[in-house]
Structure formats: C-alpha cells, structure tokens
Coordinates of C-alpha atoms in Angstrom, one line a residue:
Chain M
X141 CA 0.0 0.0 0.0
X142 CA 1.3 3.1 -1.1
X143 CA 1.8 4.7 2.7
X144 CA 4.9 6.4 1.7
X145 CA 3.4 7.7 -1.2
X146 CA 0.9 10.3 0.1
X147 CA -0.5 12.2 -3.5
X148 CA -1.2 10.4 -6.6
X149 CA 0.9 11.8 -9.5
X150 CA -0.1 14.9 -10.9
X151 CA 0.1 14.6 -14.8
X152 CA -0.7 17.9 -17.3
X153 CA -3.5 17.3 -18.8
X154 CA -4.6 18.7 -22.5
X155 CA -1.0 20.0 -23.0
X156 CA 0.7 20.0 -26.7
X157 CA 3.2 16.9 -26.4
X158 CA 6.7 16.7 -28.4
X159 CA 7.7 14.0 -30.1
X160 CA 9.0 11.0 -28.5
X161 CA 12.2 11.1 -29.6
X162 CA 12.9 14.9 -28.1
X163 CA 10.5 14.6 -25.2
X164 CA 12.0 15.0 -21.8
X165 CA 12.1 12.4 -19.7
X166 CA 9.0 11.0 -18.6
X167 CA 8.8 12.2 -14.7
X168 CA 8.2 8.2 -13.3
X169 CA 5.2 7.6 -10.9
X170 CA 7.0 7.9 -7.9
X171 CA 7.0 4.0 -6.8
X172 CA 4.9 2.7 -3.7
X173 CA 7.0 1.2 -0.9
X174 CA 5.4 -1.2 1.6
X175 CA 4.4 -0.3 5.1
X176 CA 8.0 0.7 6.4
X177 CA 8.4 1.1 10.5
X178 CA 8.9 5.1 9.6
X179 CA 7.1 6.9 12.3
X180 CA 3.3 8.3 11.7
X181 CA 3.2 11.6 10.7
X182 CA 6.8 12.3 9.4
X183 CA 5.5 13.5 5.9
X184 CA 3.9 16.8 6.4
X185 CA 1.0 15.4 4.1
X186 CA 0.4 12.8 6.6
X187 CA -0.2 15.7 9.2
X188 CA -3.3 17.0 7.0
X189 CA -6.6 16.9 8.9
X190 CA -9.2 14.8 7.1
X191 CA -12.0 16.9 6.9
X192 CA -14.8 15.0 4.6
X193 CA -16.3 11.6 4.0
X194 CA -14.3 11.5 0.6
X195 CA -11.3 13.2 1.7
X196 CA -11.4 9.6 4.3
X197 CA -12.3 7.4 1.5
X198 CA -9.6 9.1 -0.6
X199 CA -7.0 8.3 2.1
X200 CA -7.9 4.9 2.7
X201 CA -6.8 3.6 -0.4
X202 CA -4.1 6.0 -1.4
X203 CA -2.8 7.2 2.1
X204 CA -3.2 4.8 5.2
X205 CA -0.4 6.2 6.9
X206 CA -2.6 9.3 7.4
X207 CA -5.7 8.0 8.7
X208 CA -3.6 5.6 10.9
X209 CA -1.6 9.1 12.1
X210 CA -5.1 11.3 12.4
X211 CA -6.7 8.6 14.4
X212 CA -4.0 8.9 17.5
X213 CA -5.3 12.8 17.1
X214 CA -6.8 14.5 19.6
X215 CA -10.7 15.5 18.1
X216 CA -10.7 12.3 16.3
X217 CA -14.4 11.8 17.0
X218 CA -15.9 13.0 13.6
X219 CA -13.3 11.3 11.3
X220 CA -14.3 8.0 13.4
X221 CA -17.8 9.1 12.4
X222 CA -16.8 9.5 8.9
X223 CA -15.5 6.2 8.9
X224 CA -18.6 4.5 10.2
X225 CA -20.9 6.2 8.2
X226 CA -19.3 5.7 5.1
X227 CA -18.8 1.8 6.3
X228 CA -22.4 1.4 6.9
X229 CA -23.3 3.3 3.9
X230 CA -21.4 1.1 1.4
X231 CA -22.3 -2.3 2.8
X232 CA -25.5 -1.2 2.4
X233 CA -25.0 -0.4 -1.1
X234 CA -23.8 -3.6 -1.2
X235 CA -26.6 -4.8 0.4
X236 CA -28.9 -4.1 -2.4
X237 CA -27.0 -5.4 -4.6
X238 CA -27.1 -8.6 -2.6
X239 CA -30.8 -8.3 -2.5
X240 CA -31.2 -8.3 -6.5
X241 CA -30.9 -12.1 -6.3
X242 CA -34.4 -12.4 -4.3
X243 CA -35.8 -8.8 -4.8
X244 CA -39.1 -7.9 -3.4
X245 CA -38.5 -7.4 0.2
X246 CA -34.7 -8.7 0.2
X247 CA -33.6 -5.7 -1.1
X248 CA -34.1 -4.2 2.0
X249 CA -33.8 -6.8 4.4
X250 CA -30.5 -7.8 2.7
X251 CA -28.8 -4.0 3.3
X252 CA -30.0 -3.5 7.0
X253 CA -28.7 -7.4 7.9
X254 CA -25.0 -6.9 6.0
X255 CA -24.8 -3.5 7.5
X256 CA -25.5 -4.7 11.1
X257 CA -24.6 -7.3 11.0
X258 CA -21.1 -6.1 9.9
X259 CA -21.3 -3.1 12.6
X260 CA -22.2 -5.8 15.7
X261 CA -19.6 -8.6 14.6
X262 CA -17.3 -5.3 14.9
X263 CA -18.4 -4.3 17.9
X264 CA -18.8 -7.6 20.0
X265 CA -15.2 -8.3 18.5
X266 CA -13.8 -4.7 20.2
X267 CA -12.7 -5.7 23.7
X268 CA -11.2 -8.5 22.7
X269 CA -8.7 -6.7 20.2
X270 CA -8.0 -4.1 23.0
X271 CA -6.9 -6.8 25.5
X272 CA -5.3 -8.6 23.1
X273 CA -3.1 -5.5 21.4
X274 CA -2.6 -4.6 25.2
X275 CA -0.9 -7.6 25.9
X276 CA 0.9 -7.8 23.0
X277 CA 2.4 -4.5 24.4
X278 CA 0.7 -2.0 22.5
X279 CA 0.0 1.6 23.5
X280 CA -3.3 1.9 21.1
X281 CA -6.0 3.7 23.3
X282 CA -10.0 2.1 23.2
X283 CA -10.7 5.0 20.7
X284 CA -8.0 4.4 18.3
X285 CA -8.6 0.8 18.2
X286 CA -12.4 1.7 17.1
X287 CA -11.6 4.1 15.0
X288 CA -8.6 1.1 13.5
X289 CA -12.0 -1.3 12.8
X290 CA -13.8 0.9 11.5
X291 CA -11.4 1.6 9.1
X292 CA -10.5 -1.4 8.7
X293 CA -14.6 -1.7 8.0
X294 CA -14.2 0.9 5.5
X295 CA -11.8 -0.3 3.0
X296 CA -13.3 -3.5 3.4
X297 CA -17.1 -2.1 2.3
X298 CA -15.1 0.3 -0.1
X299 CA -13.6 -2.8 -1.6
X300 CA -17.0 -4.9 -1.5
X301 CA -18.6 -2.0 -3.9
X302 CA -15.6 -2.6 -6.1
X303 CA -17.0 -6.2 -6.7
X304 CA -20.9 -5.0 -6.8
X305 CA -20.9 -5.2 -10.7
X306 CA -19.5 -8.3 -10.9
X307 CA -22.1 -9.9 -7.8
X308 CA -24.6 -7.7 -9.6
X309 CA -24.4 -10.1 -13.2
X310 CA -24.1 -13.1 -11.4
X311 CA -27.1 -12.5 -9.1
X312 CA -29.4 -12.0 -12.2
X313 CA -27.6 -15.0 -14.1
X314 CA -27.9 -18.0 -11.4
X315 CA -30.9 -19.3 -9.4
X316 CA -29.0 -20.8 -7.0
X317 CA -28.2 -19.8 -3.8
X318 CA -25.9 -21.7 -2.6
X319 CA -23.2 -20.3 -5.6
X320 CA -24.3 -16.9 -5.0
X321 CA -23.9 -17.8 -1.5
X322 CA -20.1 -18.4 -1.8
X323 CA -19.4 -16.1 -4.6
X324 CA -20.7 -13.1 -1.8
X325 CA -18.4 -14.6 0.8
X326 CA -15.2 -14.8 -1.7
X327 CA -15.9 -11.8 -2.3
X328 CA -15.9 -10.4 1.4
X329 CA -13.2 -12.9 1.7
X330 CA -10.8 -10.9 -0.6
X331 CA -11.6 -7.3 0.9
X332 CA -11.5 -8.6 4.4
X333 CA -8.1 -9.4 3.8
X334 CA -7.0 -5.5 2.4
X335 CA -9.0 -4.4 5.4
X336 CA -7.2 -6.4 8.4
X337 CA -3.9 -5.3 6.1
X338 CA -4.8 -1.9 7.3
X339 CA -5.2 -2.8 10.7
X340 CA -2.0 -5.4 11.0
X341 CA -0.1 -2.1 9.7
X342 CA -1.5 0.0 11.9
X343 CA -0.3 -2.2 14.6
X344 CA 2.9 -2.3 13.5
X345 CA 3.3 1.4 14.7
X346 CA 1.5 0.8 18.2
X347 CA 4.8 -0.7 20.0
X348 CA 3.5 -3.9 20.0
X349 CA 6.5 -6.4 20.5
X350 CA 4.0 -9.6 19.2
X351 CA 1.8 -10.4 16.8
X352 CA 0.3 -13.0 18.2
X353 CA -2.5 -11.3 19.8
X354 CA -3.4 -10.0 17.0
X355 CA -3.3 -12.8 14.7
X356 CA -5.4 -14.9 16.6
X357 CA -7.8 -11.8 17.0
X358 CA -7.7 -12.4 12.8
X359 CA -8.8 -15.5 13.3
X360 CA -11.5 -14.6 16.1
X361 CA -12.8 -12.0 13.7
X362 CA -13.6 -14.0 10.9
X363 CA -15.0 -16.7 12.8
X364 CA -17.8 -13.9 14.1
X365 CA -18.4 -12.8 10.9
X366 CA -19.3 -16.2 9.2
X367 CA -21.2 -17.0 11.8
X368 CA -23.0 -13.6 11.8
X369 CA -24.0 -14.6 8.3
X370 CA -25.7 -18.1 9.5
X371 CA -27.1 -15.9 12.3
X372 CA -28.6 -13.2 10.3
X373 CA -29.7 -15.8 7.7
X374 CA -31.5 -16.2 5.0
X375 CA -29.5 -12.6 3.4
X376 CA -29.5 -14.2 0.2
X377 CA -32.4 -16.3 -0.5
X378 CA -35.9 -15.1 1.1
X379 CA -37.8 -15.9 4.8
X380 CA -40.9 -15.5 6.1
X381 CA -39.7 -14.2 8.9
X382 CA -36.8 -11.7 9.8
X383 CA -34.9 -13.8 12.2
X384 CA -34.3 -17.7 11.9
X385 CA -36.1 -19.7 14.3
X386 CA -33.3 -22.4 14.8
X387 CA -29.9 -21.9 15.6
X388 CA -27.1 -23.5 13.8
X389 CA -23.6 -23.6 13.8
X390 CA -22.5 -22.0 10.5
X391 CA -20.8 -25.2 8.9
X392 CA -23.2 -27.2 9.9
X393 CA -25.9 -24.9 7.9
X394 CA -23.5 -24.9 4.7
X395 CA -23.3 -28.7 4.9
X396 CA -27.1 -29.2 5.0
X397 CA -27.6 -26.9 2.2
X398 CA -24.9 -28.6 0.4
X399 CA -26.2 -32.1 0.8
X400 CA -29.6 -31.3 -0.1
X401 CA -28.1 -29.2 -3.0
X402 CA -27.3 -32.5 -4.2
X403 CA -30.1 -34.8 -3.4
X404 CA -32.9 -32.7 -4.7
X405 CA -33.8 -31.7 -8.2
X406 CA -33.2 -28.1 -9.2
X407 CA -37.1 -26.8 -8.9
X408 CA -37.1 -27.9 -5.0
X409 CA -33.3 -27.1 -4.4
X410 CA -33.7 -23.8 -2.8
X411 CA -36.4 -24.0 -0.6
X412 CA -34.9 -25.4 2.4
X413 CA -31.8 -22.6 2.0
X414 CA -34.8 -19.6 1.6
X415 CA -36.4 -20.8 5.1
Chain N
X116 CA 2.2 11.4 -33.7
X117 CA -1.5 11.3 -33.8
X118 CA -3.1 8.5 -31.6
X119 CA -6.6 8.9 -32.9
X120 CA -6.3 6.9 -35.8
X121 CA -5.3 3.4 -36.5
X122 CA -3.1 4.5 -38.8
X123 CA 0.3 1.5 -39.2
X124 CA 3.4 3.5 -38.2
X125 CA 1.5 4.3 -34.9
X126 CA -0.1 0.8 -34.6
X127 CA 3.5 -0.6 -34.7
X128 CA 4.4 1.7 -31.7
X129 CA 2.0 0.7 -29.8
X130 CA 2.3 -2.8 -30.4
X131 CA 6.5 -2.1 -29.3
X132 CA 5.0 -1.0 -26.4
X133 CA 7.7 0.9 -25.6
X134 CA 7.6 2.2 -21.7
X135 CA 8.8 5.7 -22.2
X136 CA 6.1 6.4 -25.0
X137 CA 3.5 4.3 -23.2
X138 CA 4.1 6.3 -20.3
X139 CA 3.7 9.6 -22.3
X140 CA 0.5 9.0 -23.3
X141 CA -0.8 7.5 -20.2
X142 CA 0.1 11.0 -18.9
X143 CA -0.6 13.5 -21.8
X144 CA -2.8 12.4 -23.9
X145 CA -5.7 10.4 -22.1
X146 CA -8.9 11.3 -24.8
X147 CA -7.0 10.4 -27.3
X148 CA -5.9 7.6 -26.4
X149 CA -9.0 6.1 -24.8
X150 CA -10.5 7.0 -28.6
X151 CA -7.7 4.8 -30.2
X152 CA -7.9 1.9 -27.8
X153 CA -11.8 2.0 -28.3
X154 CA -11.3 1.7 -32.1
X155 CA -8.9 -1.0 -31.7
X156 CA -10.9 -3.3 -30.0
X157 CA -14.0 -2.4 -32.0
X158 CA -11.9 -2.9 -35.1
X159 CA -10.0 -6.1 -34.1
X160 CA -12.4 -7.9 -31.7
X161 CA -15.1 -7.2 -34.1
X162 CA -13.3 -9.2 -36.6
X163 CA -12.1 -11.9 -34.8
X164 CA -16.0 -12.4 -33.5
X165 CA -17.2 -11.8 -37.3
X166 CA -14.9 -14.5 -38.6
X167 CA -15.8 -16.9 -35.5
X168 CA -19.9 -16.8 -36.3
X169 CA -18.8 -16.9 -40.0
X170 CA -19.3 -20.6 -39.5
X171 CA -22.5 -20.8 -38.8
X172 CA -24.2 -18.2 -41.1
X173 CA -24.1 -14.0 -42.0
X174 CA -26.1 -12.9 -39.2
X175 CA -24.2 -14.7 -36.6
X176 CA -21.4 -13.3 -38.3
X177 CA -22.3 -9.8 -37.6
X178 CA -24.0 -10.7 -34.0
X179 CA -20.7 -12.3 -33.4
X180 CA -18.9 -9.0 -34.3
X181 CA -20.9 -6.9 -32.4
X182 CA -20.7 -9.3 -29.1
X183 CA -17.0 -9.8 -28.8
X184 CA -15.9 -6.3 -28.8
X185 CA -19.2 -5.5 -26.2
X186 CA -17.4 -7.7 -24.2
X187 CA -14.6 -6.4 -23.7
X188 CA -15.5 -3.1 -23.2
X189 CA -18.1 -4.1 -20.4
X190 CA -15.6 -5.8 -18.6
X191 CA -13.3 -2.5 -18.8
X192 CA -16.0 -1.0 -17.7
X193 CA -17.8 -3.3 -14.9
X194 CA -14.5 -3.8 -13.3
X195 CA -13.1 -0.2 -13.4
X196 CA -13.7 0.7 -9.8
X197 CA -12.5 -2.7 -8.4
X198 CA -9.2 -2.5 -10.9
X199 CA -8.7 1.1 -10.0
X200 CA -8.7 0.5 -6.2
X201 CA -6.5 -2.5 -6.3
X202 CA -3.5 -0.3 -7.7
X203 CA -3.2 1.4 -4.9
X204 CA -3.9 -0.9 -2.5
X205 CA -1.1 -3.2 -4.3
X206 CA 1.1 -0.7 -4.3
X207 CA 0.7 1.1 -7.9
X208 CA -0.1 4.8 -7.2
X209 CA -2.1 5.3 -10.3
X210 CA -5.2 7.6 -10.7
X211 CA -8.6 5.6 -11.6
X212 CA -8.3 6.9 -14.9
X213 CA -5.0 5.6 -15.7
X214 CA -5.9 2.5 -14.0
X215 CA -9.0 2.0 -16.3
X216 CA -6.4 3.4 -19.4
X217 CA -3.8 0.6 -18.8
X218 CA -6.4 -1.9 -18.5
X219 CA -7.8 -0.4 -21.9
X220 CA -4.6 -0.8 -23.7
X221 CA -4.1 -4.2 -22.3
X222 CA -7.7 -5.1 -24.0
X223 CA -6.6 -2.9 -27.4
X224 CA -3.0 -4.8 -27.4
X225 CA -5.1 -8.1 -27.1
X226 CA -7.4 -7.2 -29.8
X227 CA -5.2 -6.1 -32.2
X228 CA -3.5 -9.4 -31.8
X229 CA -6.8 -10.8 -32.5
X230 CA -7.3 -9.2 -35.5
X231 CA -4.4 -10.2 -36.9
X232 CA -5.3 -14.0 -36.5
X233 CA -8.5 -13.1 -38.0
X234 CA -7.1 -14.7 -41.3
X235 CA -6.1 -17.4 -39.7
X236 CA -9.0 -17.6 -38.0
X237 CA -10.9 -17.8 -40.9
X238 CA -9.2 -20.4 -42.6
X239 CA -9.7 -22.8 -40.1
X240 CA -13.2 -21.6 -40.2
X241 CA -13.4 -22.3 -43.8
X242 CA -11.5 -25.5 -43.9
X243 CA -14.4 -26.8 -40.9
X244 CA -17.0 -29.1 -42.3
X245 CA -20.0 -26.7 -43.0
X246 CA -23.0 -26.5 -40.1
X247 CA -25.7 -29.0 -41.3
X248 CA -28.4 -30.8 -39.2
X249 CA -26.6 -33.6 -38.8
X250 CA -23.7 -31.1 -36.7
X251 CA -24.1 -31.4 -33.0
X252 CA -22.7 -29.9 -29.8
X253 CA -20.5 -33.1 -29.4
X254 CA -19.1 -33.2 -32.8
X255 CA -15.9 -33.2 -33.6
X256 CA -15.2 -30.8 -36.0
X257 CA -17.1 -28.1 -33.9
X258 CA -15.1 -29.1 -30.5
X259 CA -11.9 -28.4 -32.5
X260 CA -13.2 -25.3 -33.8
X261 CA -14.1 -24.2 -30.6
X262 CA -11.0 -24.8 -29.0
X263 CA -8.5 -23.4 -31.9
X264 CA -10.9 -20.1 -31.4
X265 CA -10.3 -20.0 -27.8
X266 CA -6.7 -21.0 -27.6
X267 CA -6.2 -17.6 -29.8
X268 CA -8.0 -15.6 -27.6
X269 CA -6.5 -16.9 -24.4
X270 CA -2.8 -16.0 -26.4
X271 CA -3.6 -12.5 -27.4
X272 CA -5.4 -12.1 -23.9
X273 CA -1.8 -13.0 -22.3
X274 CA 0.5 -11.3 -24.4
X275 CA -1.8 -8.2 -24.4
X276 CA -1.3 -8.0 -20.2
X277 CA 2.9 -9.1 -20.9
X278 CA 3.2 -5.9 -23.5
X279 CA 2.2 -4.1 -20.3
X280 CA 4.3 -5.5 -17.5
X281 CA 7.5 -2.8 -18.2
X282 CA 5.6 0.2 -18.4
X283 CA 3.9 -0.6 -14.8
X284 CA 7.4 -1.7 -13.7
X285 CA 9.0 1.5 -14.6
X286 CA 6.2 3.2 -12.5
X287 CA 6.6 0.8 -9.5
X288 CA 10.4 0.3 -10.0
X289 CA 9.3 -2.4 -8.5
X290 CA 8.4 -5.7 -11.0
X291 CA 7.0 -8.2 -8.2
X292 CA 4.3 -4.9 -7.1
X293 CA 3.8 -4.9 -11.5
X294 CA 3.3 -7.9 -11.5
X295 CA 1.1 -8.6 -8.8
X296 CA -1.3 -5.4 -10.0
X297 CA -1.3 -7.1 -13.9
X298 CA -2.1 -10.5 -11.9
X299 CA -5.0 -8.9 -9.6
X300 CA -6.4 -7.2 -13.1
X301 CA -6.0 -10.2 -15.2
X302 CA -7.7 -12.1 -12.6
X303 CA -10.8 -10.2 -12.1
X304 CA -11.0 -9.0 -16.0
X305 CA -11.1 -13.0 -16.6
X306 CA -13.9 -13.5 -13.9
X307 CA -16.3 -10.7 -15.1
X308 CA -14.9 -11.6 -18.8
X309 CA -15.7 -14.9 -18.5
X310 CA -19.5 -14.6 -17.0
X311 CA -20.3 -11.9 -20.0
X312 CA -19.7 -14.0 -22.4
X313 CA -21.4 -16.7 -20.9
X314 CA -24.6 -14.1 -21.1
X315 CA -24.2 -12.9 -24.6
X316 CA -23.3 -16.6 -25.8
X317 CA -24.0 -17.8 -28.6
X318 CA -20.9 -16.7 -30.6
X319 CA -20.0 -19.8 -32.8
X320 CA -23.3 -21.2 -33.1
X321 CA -27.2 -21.4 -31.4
X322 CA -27.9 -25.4 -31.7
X323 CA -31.2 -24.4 -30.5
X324 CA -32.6 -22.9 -33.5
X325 CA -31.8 -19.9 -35.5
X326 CA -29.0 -17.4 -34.6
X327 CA -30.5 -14.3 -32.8
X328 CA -27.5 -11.8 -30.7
X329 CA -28.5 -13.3 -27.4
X330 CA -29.5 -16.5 -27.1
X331 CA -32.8 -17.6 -25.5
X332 CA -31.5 -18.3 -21.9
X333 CA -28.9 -15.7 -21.8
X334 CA -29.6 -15.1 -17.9
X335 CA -30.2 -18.8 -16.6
X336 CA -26.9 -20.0 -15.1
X337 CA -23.3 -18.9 -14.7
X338 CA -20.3 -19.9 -16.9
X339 CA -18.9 -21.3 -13.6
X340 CA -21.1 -22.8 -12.3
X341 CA -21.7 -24.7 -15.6
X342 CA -18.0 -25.6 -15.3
X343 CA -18.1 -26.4 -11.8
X344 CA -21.1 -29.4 -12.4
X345 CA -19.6 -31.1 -15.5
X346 CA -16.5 -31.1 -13.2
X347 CA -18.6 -33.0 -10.4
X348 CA -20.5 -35.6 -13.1
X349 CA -16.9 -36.4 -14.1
X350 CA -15.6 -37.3 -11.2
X351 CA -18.6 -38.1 -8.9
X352 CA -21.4 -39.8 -11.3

C-alpha cells in the first residue's frame, strides 16, 4: 500500500506533447513502498486533517499512513464518524446489490442485515482486540482501536462495492443460492483481507513487541463474521420471517444446504436454504 | 504522432510498447488515447467475432462481431472501480483513470492481436465441415473449432497484459508490485470476462434454432457454475 506515497501523480492534462524522440524524460510515478516502520506523521501530508467523508475514503486507499496518524489525534471523534458512516453506507450499497438475487422485500432486508450485522460482529469483537493488542504491548487507546475497525470496515465495504458489478451479473444470471452464497463470501473474503492489512499495519506502529495477539484476534474475527451470516440468515435467498427460528452452527448450515443441493432436483433445491 | 487513428506507423508503436512512449500517453494524452484503444478493439475484436460466427451463417457473423468487442468493453467498464482501487492498495499509485487506461490498452493490445489471427482464423473456419443438421454440440469438428478459437483468444489475452508488465514496472520500479497489480487485473478481468460472455453466448453457433444476438437463456446459469457441475458428473457420477 502506497503509505509512503501520500499524493497520486499529478500529470498535465490537455497540453501539446513533443515527439518522442525529443521529449524529456517521462517524470516516473513515484514507486509505492510497503508499510516501512517510519514513524506516523513524518510526511507533512500525513499531518493534513481529514475533513470530509471522501477526503477519508480518498486516504484509505491511497494514504493509510494518514488516517492511521489522524486517528492517534486528539478530536478524532468526527473522522471515526466519517469512517462509520461511510462503512455502513457502502455495505449497504452492497446490500442491495445482494438483495437483487431475491428482490421484493430482500432488497431491504439484505442491506440493514449486511450493515449490522457487519457493525455488531465489529463491535462484539472490540474488547477482545484491546486486550489482546494490550498484551501484546501495545500503547493503542479504546478509541484508536475503534476508529482502527472501522477503518478497517471501511476499505473492506469500499472494496466490496468494487466487486458490486460483478455480484450484480451473477445474481441475475444464477438461481442458485448456494453459488451466490459463496461467490458473496469470496468476495468479502478478498476485501477482508485488504481491510485487516490496514489494521495489522497500523499495529505495527503501536509498539507492540508480538503479533500473536493479533493474529489470533484475525482469526476470532472471521470466525464472528461467518457465523453472523448463518445468524442473520437467509440474506441471500428469502424468509418469512426476519430472524431464523433455529440456531445453527454455520458449517453445519453450509453442509445441510450442500447435501440437499445434491439430493434434490433443481425446482425444490432452494427451498430449504430460503427458510 | 497522432493517436486517434489506427493509422500502421503508430499501430507498430504501440504494439512495441515501448515504456517511455506508453508512459507519455498514459500522462498526456488520455482522450486520445482512450478513442484509439476503443477503435482497436471495435476494429479487431469485431473481426475476430465476425470470422468466428462466420461458420455458422451472415447474421451470426455480424452478432458475433458486435458481441465480442461489447465484451470487452463491459468488462473494462464493470471492473473499473474494483481494478482502479487495487492499484493502490497493491502498491501502484495510479489515478482511476490511468488505471482504467492501462487496463484499456491491455484489451486494445489483445485485440489487435486478435485481429491479426482473423485470417487465420478464418481459414480454419473455412477448412471446418460446413454447419448441417446432422452437426451437434458433441461433434468433432465443432469441438476443434471451438478450441482453436479459444486457444487464440486466451494467447492475445496473455501477451496483451505481458506488453504491459514494463511500463507498470518502470512506475513501481518495483516488477513483483507490477506484477502482482497485472495479476490482480488479469484475474478479475477473466472472472467478469468470462460470465459476460457466458450471457451474450451464442458466438460460434445457437444449436437451439436460428442465430439471434443473445440466445434464448442468456440469464439462466453462470459460466462457472456450468463448469463447476460437469466437473462434479466427471468425477462423482
């Protein structure tokens, strides 16, 4: 991620061009380096607040080292909020687009269960980072570690939209559910692992002298969200009702819907995963 | 040298692919160049699909034609966003327009390569026993067909994302981060690729009936998921 690399290059635009031959030499796009151990906040540009929604989704993806560096700020309250909202906003968008496989009343049921249930796996997994990055000898405070996740959040929902397009033609191409099922959860697969990128590098500037704690959180973390999905379910197929009535343990759900994939024909295939 | 036409001396220089120029009109000359890449893959897509529904009759010829380079363009376009946020989050600290220019060039590269083996193309096309009723799915002649058709397009699809690997490593100065951002775009561009042409299918031939531009069940099914069960009645049934 291009940390070190705070402005995209700024190329003229509409301007008369020489031939090759006597043009000067092409200024190079200044190369990206990997998250280096340089302290936060050594590049002025780093030191810029973020005043905007955009201005945080901007930074996400092309400077991390300054959101990491503004959220050990004091009055980092509203760019926490920014990254929330924005969080919430584009899983929703997501959402929908989940929701396009069933329609009708999944294309609002699906938004408000990804969003939450995104926001509460977040949540319920909070504490346990902060013990666990204290442990590990961190200095992160609460608030910096929520305002880490929900960055973290961010560029994963950021990310997600990225793939909408793509889940958008396969939702109106397949009837089945259990292949849109697993092309949805690839898909957060993929942008959950940019996301905790962001937060394992944002660690890496906390002191923390393991990253054990962390890594286990990783796994802890996905864990929650998997199951969240089983939880919340159906989110891709349809339900009469808002909640399930039984609880499961999510591989047990995928194997049932797996096997009976299998042993029914296609017209009765799906109505055991819409219930 | 003016990039709006596909005129040969500047064809050849793009085909070179030369980082230093490639880089110049990443930077400079954007329109232009998006018009150029646009014509190239109408021009030489559109003949490579025209000579591939050539075998079955006119019409499919010209379905064929438009389809392939509609393709391509609405897998530039469906994964722009995603392609231009990789970059950065790979490590290439390119704009979303240049993103969604290289990716364009890639495509243009590929299809010029594709029109060049239009002629070959065609002669294997021509030298395939004609469609007739007794032509089926399974036969022979139409699986080797098939395959020839695709092995091209899987070639110039390769060596259209290789032309671009030294440009992006000049930008990076770093070729693992260039190659790991032409990986991440070939990836995806295949995925999304892959399921639009599974939509707009037919291209060779309809074995359903008469050739129309999309065939009857163009959103019933996914091209993987259609792999992924002949995979499992192989193996399991």
């Amino acid at each position: 991620m291009n940390e070190n690399n705070p402005t995209p290059p700024q190329f003229p635009q509409g301007q008369p061009v020489p031939p090759t031959q006597s043009a000067p030499p092409i200024p190079p796009i200044p190369p990206v380096t990997s998250y280096a151990p340089k302290p936060l906040g050594e590049n002025p540009e780093e030191r810029l607040p973020i005043t905007s929604p955009i201005q945080a989704i901007e930074a996400i993806l092309r400077q991390p080292r300054r959101v990491m560096y503004q959220l050990r700020q004091p009055g980092a309250g509203p760019l926490m909020m920014y990254l929330m909202v924005v969080a919430i906003f584009c899983a929703a968008v997501y959402g929908v687009v989940v929701g396009t496989f069933s329609m009708h009343d999944q294309l609002w049921i699906a938004p408000v269960k990804i969003a939450g249930g995104l926001l509460v796996s977040a949540l319920i997994c909070l504490p346990s980072l902060y013990i666990f990055t204290c442990l590990s000898g961190s200095q992160a405070r609460l608030a910096e570690i929520y305002g880490l996740i929900m960055g973290m959040l961010m560029l994963t929902t950021i990310l997600l939209i990225g793939f909408a397009p793509v889940a958008w033609l396969f939702s109106q191409s397949t009837e089945s559910v259990n292949w849109m099922g697993t092309l949805h959860l690839i898909f957060w697969f993929i942008a959950a692992l940019f996301g905790l990128r962001f937060l394992n590098a944002a660690f890496s500037h906390s002191q923390a002298k393991s990253n054990a704690g962390f890594n286990t959180w990783v796994v802890i973390f996905m864990l929650v969200v998997v199951q969240m999905t089983t939880a919340l379910r159906p989110i891709v197929g349809t339900s009469d009702k808002f909640f399930p009535t039984e609880k499961k343990f999510f591989l047990s759900y995928w194997s049932d819907c797996l096997r009976l994939d299998s042993e029914r024909p296609n017209t009765e295939r799906n109505d055991y995963q819409r219930r | 040298m003016h990039v709006t036409s596909l005129n040969p001396r500047f064809v050849s220089v793009f085909l070179r692919a030369e980082p230093d120029a490639f880089s110049e009109w990443v930077i400079s000359r954007q329109s232009q160049l998006i018009g150029f890449c646009v014509l190239a893959i109408v021009a030489g897509a559109g003949a490579y699909g025209a000579v591939m529904g050539s075998w079955s009759c006119p019409a499919q010829a010209l379905y064929a034609g438009i389809k392939l380079p509609l393709v391509i363009l609405l897998t530039t376009v469906g994964n722009g966003l995603l392609n231009g946020m990789l970059a950065p989050l790979l490590g290439l600290n390119a704009t979303f327009r240049q993103s969604l220019l290289v990716v364009l060039m890639t495509f243009a590269i590929a299809s010029m390569i594709l029109g060049a083996l239009s002629p070959i193309a065609w002669f294997l096309v021509w030298n395939t026993p004609p469609l007739t009723a007794g032509t089926h799915a399974t036969s022979p002649e139409y699986g080797l067909l098939q395959l020839t058709l695709a092995v091209f397009v899987a070639y110039a699809g390769v060596v259209g994302n290789l032309r671009l690997l030294p440009m992006l490593a000049q930008w990076t100065a770093n070729v693992g981060v260039a190659r790991r951002v032409l990986f991440a775009w070939l990836a995806g561009n295949l995925f999304l690729g892959s399921q639009i042409c599974w939509v707009l299918r037919p291209f060779i031939w309809d074995p359903c009936g008469p050739p129309r531009f999309i065939g009857r069940e163009f959103l019933h099914g996914s091209f993987f998921e259609t792999v992924f069960e002949i995979v499992r009645r192989l193996l399991f049934q």
